N, CA, C and O atoms as a DFTB+ gen file, in Angstrom:
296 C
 N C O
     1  1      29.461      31.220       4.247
     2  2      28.377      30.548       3.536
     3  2      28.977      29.822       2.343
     4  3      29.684      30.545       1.641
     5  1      28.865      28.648       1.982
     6  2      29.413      27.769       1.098
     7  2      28.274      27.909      -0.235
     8  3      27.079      27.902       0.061
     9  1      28.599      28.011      -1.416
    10  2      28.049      27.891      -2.801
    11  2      28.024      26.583      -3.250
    12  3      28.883      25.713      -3.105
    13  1      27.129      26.538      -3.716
    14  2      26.260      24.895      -3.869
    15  2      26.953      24.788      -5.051
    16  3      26.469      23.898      -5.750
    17  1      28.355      25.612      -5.798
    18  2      27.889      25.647      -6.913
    19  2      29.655      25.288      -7.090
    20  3      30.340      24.831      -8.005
    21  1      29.852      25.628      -6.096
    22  2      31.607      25.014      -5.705
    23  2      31.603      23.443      -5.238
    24  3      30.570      22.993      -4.741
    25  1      32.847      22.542      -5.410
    26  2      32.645      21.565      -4.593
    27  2      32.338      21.146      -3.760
    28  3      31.510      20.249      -3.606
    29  1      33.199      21.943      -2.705
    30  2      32.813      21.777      -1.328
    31  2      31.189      22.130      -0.652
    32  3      30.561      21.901       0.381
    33  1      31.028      22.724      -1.763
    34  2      29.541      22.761      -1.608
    35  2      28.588      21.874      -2.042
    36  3      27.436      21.798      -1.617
    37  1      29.219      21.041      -3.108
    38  2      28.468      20.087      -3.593
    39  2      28.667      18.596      -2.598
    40  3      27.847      17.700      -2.401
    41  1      30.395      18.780      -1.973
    42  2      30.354      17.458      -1.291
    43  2      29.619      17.863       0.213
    44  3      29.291      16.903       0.909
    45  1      29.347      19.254       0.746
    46  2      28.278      19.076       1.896
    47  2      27.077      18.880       1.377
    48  3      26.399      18.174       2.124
    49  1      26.560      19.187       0.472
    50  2      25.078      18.745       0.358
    51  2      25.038      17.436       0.383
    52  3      24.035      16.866       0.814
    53  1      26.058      16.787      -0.047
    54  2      26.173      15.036      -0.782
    55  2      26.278      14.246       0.661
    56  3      25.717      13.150       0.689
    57  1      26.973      14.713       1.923
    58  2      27.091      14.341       3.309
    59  2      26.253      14.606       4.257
    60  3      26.334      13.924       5.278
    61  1      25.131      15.766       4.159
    62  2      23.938      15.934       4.591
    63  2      22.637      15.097       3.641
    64  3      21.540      15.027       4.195
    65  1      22.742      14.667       2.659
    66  2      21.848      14.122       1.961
    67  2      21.760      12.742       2.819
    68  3      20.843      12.355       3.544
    69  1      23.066      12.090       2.491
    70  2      23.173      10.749       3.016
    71  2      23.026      10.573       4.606
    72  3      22.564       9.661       5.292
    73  1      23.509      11.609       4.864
    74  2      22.666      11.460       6.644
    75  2      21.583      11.603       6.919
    76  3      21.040      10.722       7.585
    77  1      20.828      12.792       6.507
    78  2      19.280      12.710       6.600
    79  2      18.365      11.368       6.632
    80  3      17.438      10.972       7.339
    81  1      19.370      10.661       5.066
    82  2      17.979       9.322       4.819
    83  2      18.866       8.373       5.588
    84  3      18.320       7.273       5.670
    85  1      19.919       8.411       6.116
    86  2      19.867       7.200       6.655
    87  2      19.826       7.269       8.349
    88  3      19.900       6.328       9.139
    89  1      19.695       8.582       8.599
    90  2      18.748       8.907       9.741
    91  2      17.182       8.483       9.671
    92  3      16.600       8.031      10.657
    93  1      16.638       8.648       8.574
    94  2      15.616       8.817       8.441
    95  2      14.976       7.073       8.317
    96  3      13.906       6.569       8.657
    97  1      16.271       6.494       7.634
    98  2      15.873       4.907       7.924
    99  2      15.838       4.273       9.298
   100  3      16.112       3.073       9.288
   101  1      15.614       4.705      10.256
   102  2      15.711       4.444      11.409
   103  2      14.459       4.983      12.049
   104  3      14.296       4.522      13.179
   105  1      13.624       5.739      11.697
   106  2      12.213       6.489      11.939
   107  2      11.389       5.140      11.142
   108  3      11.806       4.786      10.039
   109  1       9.993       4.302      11.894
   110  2       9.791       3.150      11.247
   111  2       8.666       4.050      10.296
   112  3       8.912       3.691       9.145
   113  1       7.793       4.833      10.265
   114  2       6.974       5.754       9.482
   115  2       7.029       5.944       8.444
   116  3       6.369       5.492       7.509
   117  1       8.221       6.984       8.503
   118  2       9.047       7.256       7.574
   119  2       9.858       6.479       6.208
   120  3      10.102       6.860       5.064
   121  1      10.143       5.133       7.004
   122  2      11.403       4.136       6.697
   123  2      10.029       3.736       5.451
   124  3      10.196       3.918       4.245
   125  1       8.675       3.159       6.070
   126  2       7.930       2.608       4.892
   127  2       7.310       3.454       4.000
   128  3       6.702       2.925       3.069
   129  1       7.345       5.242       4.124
   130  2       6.818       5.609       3.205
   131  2       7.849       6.349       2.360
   132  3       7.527       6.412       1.173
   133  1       8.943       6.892       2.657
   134  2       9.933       7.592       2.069
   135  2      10.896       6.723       1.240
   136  3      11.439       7.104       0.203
   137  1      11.109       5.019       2.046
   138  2      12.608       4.065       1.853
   139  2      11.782       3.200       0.863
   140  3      12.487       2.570       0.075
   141  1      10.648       3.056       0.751
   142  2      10.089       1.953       0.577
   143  2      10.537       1.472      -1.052
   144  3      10.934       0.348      -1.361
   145  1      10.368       2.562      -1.914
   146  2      11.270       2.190      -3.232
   147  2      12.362       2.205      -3.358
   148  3      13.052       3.118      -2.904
   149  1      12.868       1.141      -4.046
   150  2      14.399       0.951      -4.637
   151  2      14.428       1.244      -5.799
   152  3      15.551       0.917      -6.184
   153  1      13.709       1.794      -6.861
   154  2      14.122       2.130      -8.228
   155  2      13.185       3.303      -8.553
   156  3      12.025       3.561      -8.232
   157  1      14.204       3.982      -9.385
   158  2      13.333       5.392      -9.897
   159  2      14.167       6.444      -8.979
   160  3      15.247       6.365      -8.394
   161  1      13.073       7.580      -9.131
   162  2      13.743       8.690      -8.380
   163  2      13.825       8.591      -6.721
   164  3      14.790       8.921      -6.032
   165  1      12.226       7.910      -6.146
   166  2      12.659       7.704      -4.986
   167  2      13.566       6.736      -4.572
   168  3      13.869       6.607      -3.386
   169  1      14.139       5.867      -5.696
   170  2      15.165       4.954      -4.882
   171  2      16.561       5.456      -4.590
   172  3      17.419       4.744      -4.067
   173  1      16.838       7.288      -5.114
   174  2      17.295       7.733      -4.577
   175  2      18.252       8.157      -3.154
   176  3      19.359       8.324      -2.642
   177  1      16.481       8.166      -3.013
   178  2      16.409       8.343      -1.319
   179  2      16.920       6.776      -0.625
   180  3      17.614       6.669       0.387
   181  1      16.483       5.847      -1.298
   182  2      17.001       4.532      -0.588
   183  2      18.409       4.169      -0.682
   184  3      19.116       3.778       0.247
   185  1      18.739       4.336      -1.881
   186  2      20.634       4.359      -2.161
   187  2      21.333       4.677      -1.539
   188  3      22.477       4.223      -1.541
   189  1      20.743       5.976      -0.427
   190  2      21.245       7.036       0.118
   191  2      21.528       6.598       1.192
   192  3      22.684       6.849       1.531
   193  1      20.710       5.814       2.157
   194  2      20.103       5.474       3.549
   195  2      20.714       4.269       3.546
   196  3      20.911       3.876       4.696
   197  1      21.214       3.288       2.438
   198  2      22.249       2.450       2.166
   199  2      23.946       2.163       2.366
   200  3      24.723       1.275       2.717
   201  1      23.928       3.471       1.917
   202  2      25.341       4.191       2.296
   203  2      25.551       4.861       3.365
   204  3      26.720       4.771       3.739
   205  1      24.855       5.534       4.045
   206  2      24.669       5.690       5.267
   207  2      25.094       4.758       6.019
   208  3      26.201       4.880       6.544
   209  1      24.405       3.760       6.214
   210  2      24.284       2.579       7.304
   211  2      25.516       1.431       7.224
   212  3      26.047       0.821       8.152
   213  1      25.761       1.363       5.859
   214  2      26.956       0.691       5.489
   215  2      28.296       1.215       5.892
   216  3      29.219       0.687       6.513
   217  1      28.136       2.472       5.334
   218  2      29.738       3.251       5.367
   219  2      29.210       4.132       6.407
   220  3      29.044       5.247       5.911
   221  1      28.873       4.104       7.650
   222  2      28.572       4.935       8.671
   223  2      30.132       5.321       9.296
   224  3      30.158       6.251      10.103
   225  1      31.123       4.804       9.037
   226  2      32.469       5.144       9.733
   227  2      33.151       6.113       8.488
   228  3      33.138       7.333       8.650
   229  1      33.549       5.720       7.652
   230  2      33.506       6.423       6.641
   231  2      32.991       7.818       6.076
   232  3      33.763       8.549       5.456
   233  1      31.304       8.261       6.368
   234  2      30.456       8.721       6.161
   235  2      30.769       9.926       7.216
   236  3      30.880      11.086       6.819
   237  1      30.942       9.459       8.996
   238  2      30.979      10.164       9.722
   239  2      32.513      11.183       9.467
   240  3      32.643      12.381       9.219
   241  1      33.301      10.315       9.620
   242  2      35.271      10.997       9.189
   243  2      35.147      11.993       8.006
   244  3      35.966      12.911       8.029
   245  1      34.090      11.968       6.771
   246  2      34.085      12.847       6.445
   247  2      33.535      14.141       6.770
   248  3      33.961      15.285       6.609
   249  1      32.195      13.536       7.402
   250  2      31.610      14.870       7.943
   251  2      32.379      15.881       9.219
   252  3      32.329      17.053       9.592
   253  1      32.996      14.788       9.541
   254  2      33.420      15.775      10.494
   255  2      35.401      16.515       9.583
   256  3      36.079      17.376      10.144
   257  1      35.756      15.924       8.379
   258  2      36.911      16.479       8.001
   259  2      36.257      17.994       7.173
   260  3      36.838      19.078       7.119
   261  1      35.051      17.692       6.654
   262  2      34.810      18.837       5.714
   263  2      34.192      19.697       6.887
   264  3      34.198      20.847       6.448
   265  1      33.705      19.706       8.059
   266  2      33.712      20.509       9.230
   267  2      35.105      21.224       9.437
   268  3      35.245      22.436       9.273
   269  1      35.888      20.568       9.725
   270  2      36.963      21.242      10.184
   271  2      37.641      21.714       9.193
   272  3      38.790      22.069       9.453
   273  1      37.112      21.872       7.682
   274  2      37.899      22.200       6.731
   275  2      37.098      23.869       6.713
   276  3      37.682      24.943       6.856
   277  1      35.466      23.626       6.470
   278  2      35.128      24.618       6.300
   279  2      35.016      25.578       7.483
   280  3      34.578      26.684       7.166
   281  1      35.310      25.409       8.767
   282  2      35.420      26.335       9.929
   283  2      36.979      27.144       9.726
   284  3      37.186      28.357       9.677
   285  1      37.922      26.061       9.635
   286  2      39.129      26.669       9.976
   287  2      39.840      27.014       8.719
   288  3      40.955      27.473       8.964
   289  1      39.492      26.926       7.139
   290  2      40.236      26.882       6.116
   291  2      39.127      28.156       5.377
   292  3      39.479      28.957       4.512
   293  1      37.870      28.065       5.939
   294  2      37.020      28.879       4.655
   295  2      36.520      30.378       5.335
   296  3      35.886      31.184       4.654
């Protein structure tokens, strides 16, 4: 179990965050009621779903390095 309170705990929450919304930008429902702001707290959520879609190669290589870090190293 990883601690939110360690890095590696902070960079999986930070790699599940950004996948969720930019999964979630792809749901059209969703996309206009969750994505729909760009500033403030929910533009958050849009920043997120940004980086996602942009750095989707990037985004993925990590998820899957901090996988194989935390299976076989932790």
């Amino acid at each position: 179990m990883t601690n939110v309170y360690s890095l590696d705990g902070i960079v999986v929450f930070g790699i599940l965050f950004i996948c969720t919304c930019a999964y979630l930008k792809k749901v059209p429902r969703l996309n206009t009621w969750l994505l729909s702001e760009k500033k403030g707290v929910w533009g958050v959520f849009y920043k997120a779903a940004v980086i996602g879609t942009r750095l989707h190669h990037a985004v993925a290589i990590t998820c899957l390095t901090m996988a194989l870090y935390l299976v076989s190293l932790k």
